[in-house]
mmCIF file of C-alpha atoms and ligand atoms in Angstrom:
data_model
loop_
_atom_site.group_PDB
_atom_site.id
_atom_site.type_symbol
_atom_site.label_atom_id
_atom_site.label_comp_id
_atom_site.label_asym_id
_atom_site.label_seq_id
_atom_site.Cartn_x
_atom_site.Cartn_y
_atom_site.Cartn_z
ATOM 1 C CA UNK A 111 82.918 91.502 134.365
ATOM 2 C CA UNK A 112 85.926 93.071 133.355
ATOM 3 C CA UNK A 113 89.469 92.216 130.772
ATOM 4 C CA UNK A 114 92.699 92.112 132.263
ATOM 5 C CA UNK A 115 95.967 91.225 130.438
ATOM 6 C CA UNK A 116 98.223 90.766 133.118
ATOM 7 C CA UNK A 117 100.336 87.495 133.366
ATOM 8 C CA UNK A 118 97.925 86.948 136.885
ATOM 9 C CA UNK A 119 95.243 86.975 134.973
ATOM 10 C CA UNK A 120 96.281 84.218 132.540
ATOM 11 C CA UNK A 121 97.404 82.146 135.333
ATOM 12 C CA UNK A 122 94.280 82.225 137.066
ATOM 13 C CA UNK A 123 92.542 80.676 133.839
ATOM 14 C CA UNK A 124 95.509 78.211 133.877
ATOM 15 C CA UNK A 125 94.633 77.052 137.526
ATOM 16 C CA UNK A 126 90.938 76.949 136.727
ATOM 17 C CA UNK A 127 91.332 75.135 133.396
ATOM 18 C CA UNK A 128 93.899 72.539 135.391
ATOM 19 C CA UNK A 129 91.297 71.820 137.936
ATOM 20 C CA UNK A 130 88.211 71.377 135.343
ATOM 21 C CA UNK A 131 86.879 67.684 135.025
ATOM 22 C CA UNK A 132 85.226 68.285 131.290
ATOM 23 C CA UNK A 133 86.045 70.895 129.518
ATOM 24 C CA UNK A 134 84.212 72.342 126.184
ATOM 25 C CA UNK A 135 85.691 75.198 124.037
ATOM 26 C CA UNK A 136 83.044 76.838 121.660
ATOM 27 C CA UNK A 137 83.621 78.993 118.949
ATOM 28 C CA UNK A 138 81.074 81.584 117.256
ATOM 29 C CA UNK A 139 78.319 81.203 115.237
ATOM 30 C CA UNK A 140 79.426 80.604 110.968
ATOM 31 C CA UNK A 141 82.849 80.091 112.530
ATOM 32 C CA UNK A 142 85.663 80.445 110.416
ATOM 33 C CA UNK A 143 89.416 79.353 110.186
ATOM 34 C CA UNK A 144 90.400 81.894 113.163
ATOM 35 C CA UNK A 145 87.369 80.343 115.476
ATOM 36 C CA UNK A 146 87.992 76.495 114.228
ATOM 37 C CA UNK A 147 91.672 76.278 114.697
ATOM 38 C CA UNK A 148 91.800 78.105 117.452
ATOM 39 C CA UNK A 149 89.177 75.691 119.414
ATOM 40 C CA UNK A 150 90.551 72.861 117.612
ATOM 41 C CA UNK A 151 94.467 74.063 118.762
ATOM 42 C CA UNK A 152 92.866 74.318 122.048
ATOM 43 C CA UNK A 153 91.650 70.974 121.784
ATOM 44 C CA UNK A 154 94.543 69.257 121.063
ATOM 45 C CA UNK A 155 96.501 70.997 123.964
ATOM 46 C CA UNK A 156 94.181 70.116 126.659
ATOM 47 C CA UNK A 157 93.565 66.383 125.771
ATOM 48 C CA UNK A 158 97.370 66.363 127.035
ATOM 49 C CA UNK A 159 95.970 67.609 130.595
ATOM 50 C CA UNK A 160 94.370 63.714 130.516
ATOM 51 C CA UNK A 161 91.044 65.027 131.086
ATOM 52 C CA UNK A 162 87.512 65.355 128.863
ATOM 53 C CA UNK A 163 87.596 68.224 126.098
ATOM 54 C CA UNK A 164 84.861 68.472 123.554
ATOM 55 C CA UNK A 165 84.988 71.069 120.825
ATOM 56 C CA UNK A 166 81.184 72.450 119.815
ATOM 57 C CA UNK A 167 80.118 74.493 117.098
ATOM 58 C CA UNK A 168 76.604 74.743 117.336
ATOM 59 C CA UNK A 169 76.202 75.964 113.128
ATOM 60 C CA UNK A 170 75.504 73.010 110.617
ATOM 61 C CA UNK A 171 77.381 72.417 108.435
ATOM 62 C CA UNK A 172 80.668 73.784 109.107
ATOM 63 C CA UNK A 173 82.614 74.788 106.046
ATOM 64 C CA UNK A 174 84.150 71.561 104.432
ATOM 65 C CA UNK A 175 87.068 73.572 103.097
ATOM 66 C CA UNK A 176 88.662 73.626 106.351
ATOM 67 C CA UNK A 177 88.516 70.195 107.165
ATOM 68 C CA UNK A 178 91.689 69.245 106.701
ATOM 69 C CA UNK A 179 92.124 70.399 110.430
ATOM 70 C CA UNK A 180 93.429 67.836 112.625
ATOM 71 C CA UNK A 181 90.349 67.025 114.540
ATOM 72 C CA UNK A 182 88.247 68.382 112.799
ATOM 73 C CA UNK A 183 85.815 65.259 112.649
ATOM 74 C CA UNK A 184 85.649 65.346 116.034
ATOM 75 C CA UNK A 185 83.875 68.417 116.129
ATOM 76 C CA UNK A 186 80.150 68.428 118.109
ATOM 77 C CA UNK A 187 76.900 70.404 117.477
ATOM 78 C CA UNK A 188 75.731 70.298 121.077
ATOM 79 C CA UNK A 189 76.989 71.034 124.502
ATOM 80 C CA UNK A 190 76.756 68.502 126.681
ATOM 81 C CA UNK A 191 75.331 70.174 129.916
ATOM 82 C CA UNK A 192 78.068 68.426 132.129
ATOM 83 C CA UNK A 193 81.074 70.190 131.339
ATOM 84 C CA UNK A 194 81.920 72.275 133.940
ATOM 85 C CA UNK A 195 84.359 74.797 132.053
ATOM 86 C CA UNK A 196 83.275 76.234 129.271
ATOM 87 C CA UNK A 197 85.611 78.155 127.146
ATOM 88 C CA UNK A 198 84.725 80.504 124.636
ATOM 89 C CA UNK A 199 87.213 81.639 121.345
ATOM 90 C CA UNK A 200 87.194 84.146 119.013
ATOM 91 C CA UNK A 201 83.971 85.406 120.195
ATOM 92 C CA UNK A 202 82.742 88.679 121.213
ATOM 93 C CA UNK A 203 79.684 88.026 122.565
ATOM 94 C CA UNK A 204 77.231 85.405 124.443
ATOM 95 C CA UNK A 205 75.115 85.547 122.190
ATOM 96 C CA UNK A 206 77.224 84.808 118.678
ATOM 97 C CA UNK A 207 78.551 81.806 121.024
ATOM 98 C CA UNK A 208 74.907 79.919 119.884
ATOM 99 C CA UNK A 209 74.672 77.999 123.739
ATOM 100 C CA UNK A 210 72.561 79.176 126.556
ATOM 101 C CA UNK A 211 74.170 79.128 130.081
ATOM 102 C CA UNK A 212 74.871 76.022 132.505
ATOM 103 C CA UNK A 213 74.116 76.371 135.881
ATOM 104 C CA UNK A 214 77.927 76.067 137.937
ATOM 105 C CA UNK A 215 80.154 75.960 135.153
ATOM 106 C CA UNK A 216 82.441 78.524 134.626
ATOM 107 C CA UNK A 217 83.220 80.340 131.474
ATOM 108 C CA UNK A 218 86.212 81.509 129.936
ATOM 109 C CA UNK A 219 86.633 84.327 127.148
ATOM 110 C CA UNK A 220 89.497 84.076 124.974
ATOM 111 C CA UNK A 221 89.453 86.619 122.016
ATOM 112 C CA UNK A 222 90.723 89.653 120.454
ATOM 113 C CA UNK A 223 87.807 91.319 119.314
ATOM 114 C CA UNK A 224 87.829 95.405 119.927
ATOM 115 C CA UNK A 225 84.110 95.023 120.322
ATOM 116 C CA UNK A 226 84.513 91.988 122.586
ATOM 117 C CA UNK A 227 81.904 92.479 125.712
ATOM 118 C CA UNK A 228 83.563 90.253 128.642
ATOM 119 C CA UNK A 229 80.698 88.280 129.296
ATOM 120 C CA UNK A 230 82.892 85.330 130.716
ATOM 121 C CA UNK A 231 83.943 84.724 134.303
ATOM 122 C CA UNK A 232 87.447 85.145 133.030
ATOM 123 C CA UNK A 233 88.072 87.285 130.149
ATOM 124 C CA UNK A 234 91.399 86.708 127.970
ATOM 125 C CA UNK A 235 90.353 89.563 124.948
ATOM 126 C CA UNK A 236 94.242 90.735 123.483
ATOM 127 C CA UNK A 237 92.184 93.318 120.520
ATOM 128 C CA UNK A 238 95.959 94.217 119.463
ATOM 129 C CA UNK A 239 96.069 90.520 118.406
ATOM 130 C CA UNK A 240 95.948 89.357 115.034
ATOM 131 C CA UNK A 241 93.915 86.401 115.835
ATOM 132 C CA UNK A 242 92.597 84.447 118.782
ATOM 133 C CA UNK A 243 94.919 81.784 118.575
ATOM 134 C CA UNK A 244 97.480 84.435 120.056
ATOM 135 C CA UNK A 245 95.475 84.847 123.058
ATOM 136 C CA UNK A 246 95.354 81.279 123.183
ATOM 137 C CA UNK A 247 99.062 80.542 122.774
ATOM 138 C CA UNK A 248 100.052 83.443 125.401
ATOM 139 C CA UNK A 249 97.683 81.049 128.216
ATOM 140 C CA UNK A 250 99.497 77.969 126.368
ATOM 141 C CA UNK A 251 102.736 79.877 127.532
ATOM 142 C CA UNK A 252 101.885 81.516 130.835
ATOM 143 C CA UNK A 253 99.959 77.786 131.448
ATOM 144 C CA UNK A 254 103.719 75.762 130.634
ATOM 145 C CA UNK A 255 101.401 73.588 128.533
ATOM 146 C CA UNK A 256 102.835 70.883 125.964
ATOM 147 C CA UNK A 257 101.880 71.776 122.581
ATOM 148 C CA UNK A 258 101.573 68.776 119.987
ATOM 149 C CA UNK A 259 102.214 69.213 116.388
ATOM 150 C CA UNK A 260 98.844 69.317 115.630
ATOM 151 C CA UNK A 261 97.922 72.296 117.776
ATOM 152 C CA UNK A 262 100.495 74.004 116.001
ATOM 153 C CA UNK A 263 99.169 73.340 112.595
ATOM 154 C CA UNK A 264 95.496 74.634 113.797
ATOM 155 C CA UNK A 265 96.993 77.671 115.568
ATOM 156 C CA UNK A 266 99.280 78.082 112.226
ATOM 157 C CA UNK A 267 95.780 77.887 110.170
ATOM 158 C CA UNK A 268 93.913 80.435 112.371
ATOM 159 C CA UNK A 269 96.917 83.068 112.282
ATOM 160 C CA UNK A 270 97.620 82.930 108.613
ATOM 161 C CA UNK A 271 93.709 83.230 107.811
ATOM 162 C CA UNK A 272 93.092 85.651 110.551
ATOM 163 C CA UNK A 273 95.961 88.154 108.836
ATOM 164 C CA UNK A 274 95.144 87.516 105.294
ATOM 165 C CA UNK A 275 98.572 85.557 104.699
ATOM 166 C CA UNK A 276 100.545 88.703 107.234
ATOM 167 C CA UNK A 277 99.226 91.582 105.160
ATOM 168 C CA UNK A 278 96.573 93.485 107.668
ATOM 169 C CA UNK A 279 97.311 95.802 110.164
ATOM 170 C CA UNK A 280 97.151 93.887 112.681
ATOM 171 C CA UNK A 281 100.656 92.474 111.614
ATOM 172 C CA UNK A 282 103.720 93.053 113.906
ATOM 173 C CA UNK A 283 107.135 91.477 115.050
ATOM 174 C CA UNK A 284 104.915 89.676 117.496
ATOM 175 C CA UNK A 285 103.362 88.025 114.998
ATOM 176 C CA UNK A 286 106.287 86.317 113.352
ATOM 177 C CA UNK A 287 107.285 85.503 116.446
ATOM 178 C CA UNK A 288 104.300 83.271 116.838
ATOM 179 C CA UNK A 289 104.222 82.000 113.425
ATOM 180 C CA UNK A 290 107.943 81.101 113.844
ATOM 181 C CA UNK A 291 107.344 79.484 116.927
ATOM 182 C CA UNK A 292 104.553 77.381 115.219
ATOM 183 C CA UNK A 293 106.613 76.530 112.843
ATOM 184 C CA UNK A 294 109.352 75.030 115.154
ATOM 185 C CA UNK A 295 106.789 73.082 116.872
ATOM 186 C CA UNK A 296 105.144 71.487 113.403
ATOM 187 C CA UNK A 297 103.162 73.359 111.298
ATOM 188 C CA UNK A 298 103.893 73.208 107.951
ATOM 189 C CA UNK A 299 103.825 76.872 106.051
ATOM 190 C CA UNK A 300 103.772 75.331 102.231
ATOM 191 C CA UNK A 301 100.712 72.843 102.729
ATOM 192 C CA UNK A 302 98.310 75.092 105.078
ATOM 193 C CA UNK A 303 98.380 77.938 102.384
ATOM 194 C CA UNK A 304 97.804 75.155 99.698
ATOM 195 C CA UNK A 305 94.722 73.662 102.085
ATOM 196 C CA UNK A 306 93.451 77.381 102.493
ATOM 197 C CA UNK A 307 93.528 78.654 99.291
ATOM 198 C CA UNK A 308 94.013 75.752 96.347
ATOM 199 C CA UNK A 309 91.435 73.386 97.948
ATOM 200 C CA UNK A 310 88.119 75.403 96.727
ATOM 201 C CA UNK A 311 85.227 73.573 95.600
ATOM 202 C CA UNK A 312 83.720 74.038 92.168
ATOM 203 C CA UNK A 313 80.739 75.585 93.601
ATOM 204 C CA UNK A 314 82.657 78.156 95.031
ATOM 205 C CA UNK A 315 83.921 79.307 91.822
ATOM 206 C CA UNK A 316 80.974 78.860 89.953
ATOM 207 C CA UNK A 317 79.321 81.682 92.461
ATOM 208 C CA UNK A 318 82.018 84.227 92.202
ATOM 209 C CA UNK A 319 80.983 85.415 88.942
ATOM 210 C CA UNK A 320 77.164 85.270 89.699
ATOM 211 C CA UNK A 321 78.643 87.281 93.363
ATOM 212 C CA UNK A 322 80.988 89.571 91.161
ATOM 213 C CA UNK A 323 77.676 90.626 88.875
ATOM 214 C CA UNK A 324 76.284 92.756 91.077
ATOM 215 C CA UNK A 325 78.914 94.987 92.201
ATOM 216 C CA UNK A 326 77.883 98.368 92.700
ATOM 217 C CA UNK A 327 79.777 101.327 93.510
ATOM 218 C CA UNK A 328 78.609 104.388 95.796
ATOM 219 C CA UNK A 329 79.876 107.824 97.305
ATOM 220 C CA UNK A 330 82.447 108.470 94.102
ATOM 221 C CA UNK A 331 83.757 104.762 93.969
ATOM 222 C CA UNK A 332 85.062 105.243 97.666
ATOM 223 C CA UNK A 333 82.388 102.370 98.388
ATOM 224 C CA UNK A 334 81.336 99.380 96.782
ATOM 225 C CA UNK A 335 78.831 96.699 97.477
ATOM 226 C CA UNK A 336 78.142 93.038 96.960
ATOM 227 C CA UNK A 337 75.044 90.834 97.224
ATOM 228 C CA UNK A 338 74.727 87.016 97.700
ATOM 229 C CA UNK A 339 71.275 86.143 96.735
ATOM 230 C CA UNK A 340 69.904 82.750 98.609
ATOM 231 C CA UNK A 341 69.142 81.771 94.505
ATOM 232 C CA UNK A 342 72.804 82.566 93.622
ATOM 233 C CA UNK A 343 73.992 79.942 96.416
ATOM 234 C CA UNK A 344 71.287 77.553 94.896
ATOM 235 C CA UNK A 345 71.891 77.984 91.326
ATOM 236 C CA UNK A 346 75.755 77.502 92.052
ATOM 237 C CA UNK A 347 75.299 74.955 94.578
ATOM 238 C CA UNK A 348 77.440 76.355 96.934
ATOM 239 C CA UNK A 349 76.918 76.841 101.123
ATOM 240 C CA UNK A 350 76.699 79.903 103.105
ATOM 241 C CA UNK A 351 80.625 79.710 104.150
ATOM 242 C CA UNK A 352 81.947 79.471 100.748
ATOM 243 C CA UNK A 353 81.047 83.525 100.327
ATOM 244 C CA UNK A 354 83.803 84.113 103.018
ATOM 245 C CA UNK A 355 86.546 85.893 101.358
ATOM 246 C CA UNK A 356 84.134 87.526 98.684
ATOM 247 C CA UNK A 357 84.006 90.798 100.387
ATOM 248 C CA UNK A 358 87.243 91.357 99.813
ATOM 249 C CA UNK A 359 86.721 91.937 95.997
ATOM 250 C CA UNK A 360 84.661 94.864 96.847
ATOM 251 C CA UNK A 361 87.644 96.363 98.948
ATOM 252 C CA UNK A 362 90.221 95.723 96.493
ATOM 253 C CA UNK A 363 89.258 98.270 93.844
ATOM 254 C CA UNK A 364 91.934 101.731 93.521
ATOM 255 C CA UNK A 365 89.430 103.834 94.776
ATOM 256 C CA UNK A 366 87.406 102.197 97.500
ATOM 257 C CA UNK A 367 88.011 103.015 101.266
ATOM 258 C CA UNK A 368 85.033 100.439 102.546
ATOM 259 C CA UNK A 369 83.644 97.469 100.814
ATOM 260 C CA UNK A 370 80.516 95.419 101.810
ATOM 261 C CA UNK A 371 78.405 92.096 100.877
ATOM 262 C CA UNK A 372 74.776 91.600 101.721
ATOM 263 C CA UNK A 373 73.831 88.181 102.208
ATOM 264 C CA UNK A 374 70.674 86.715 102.437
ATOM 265 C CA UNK A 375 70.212 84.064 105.569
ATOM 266 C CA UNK A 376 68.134 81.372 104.934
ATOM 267 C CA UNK A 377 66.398 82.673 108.298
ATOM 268 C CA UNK A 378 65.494 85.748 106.408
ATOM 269 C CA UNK A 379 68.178 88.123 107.937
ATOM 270 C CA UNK A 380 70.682 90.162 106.105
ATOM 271 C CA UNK A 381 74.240 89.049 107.298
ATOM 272 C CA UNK A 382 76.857 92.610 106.073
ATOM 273 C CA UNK A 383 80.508 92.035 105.849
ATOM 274 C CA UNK A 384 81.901 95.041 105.920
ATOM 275 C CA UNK A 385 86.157 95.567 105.202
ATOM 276 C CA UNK A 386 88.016 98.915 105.098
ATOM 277 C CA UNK A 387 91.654 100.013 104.249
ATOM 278 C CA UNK A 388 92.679 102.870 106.404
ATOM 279 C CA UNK A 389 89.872 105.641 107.495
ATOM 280 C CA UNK A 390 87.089 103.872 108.495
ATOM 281 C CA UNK A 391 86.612 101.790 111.906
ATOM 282 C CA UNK A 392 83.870 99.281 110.285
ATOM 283 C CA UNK A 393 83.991 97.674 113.877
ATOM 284 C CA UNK A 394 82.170 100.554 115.086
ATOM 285 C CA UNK A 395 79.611 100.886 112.263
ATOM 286 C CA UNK A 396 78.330 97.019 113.245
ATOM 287 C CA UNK A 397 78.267 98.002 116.554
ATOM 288 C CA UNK A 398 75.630 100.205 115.813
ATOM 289 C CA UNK A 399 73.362 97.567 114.149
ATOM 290 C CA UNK A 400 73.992 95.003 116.971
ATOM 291 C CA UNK A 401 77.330 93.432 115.320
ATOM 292 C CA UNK A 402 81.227 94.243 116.138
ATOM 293 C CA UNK A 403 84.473 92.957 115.090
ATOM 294 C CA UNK A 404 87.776 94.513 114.070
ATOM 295 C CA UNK A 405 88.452 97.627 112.929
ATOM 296 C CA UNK A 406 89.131 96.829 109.190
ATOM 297 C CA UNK A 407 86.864 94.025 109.052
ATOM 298 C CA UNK A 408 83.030 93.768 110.794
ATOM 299 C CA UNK A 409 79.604 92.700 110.311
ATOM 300 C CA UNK A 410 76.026 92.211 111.571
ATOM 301 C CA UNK A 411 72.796 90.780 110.816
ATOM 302 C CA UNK A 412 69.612 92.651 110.653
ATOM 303 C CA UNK A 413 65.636 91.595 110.219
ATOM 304 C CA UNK A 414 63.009 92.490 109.393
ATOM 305 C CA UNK A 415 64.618 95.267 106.840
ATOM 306 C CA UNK A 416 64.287 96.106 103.394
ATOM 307 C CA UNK A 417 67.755 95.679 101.715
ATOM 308 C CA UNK A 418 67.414 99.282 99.736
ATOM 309 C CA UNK A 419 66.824 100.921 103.343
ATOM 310 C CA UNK A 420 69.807 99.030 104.915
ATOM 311 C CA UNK A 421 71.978 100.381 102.148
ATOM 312 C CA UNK A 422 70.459 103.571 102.453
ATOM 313 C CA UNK A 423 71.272 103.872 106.341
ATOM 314 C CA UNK A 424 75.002 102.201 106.027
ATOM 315 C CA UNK A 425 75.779 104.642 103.639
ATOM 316 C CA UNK A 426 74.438 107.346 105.173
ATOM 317 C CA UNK A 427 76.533 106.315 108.015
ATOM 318 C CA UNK A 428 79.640 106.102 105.629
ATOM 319 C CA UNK A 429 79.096 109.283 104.441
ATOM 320 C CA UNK A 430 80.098 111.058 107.683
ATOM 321 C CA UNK A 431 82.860 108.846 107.546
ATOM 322 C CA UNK A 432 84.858 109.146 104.633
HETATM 323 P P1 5GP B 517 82.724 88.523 108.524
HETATM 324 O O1 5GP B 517 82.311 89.727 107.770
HETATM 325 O O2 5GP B 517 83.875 87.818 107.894
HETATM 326 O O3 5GP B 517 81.599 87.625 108.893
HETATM 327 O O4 5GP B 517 83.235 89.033 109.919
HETATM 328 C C1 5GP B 517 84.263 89.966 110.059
HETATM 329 C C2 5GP B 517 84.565 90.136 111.523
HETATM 330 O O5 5GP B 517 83.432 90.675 112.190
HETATM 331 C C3 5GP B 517 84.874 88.818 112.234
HETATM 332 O O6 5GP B 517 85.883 89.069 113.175
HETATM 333 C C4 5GP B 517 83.584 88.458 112.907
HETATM 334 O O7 5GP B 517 83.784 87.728 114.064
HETATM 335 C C5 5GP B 517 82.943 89.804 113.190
HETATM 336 N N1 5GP B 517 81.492 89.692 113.051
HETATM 337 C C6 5GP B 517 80.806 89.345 111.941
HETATM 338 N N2 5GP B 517 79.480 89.313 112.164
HETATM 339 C C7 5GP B 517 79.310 89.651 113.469
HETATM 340 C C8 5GP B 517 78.167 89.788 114.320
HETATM 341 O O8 5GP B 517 77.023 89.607 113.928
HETATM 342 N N3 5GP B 517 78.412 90.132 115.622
HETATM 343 C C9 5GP B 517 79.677 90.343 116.083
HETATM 344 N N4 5GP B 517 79.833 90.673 117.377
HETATM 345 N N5 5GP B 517 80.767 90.220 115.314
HETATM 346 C C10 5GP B 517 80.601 89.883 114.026
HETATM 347 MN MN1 MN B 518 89.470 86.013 114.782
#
C-alpha cells in the first residue's frame, strides 16, 4: 500500500466515502486535540452526506479538557463491526488506531505523520502538514463538501494545538490560509485559545510542580528529562492526558536541543515524549523503539525495561546526535 498526494487520489476517497452506508472515523490511541477535532471536524462534515458516521476512540477516558468540542459527547469507545468505511486520522499506524480489522470494509488513512506506514486501502498522509485536519480539509475541498460551523471550530482546535498556537516549523503561508479560511466559515480564534489553554483543571496544576521536581539535565544541559510517576498522578489527582504539554518545559530551557518525559502507564510501560528545536529528528529516534511521529516532536512506549537503562540507551542515541 502506497501514499499519493495527487488531486486523483483525494477524489477517489471522495467517491468511496460518497458511496459508504456507515461510516466510522477513528483516531489514535491517548488522542489529543489534533486526533479529536480532526475526527470530530470529520464528523460533522459527513453527517451532511445524510448517511451514518460514528466517531470512536477506543482510550477511556478521553481528556475532559477538550470537551468543549462540538460533539464531543457523542464520541464512542467501540466500533461497531457494521460500518463499512472506516477512516483513520492522525494516525500512523494500525496498531496506535486500538481496533482490529473488519472483514469488507475499507479503510482510509488520513494523516501527516513522517513516520506514517500506509496501512489503509487509501492513504491521504500530507507529513509537510501541520496537522491532520489539513489533510482532512484538502479531501473537504477536492470532495466540494459543505462545511458547518462546527467543523470549522474542531478543525480550528486541531490546527492551533497541532502548531503550538503557529510557532513550530511546520508553520507556512499555507497554514494561515487554512486558519483564515476556518475562520470565515465559524471558528472563533479568541474562545478556542481560552478553551485550550485557560480551562485547566486544578489537578493539572497541582502536578506540574511535583512533574517540574525531577528535572534532570544530561550531555552539558543540551538534554533534559522529565518523569511522571503513576504516584505523582495519584497524589495530584490528575489523569494520564493532563501531562500533555509538560514535555515542553524540558525543551524550553537556553541550552537544551532535545527534551523528554518518562511516564509510567498504568499497564506498566514507559510512554517517552520526546521534543527538539532544530538538530535532532526525534521522529526517527521513536522509530527505533517501535514509536514515530514528527520530526520535532515523537514518542514510544517500551516494556519490560528498567527506566535507568532506557535513559541510558536514548541518550546514548542522542549522543551521536547532537
Ligand atoms: P506525544 O509525545 O505528545 O505523545 O506525541 C508526539 C507525537 O508523536 C505525536 O504526533 C504522536 O502521534 C506521536 N507518537 C507518540 N507516541 C507514539 C507511538 O507510540 N507511536 C507512534 N507511531 N507515534 C507516536
Ligand atoms: Mn497531529
Amino acid at each position: 500500500m502506497k501514499n499519493e498526494t495527487g488531486d486523483a487520489h483525494y477524489q477517489k476517497a471522495a467517491v468511496a466515502i460518497e458511496a459508504a452506508r456507515h461510516i466510522t472515523v477513528v483516531g489514535h490511541l491517548n488522542p489529543d486535540a489534533d486526533a479529536i477535532g480532526t475526527a470530530l471536524g470529520l464528523w460533522w462534515i459527513l453527517k451532511g452526506l445524510k448517511k451514518r458516521v460514528d466517531v470512536v476512540f477506543v482510550s477511556t477516558p478521553l481528556p475532559q479538557v477538550l470537551s468543549f468540542l462540538p460533539g464531543f459527547g457523542k464520541i464512542k469507545h467501540q466500533i461497531d463491526p457494521k460500518s463499512d468505511l472506516i477512516i483513520g486520522v492522525d494516525c500512523g499506524s494500525f496498531d496506535r488506531l486500538g481496533i482490529g480489522r473488519i472483514e469488507g470494509s475499507m479503510l482510509i488513512n488520513i494523516d501527516h505523520h513522517r513516520s506514517n506506514t500506509f496501512y489503509g486501502d487509501i492513504n491521504l498522509v500530507e507529513p509537510h502538514f501541520a496537522s491532520a485536519s489539513q489533510t482532512a480539509f484538502r479531501l473537504v475541498g477536492i470532495a466540494g463538501w459543505d462545511v458547518p460551523k462546527n467543523g470549522a471550530v474542531n478543525f480550528y482546535t486541531a490546527l492551533v494545538s497541532d502548531t503550538g498556537f503557529f510557532g513550530y516549523e511546520s508553520v507556512g503561508p499555507g497554514v494561515f490560509d487554512f486558519a483564515k479560511t476556518l475562520l470565515e466559515l465559524g471558528a472563533d480564534a479568541e474562545w478556542t485559545a481560552r478553551m485550550l489553554r485557560e480551562n485547566q483543571p486544578l489537578s493539572k496544576l497541582r502536578l506540574l510542580p511535583k512533574v517540574l521536581e525531577t528535572l534532570t539535565l544530561y550531555l552539558g544541559g543540551r538534554v533534559a528529562g522529565l518523569k511522571v510517576t503513576l504516584d505523582m498522578l495519584k497524589s495530584s489527582g490528575a489523569s494520564i492526558g493532563e501531562t500533555e504539554d509538560m514535555v515542553n518545559y524540558a525543551r524550553s530551557l537556553a541550552t537544551v536541543e532535545v527534551g523528554f518525559l518518562i511516564r509510567e502507564e498504568p499497564d506498566g510501560g514507559l510512554k517517552v515524549s520526546l521534543r527538539s528545536k532544530e538538530l535532532v529528528d526525534v521522529a526517527q529516534i521513536a522509530v527505533k523503539f517501535g514509536g514515530g511521529g514528527h520530526i520535532r516532536a515523537a514518542g514510544f512506549t517500551v516494556y519490560g525495561m528498567e527506566q535507568d537503562l532506557l535513559v541510558d540507551k536514548l541518550l546514548k542515541i542522542l549522543q551521536k546526535e547532537l
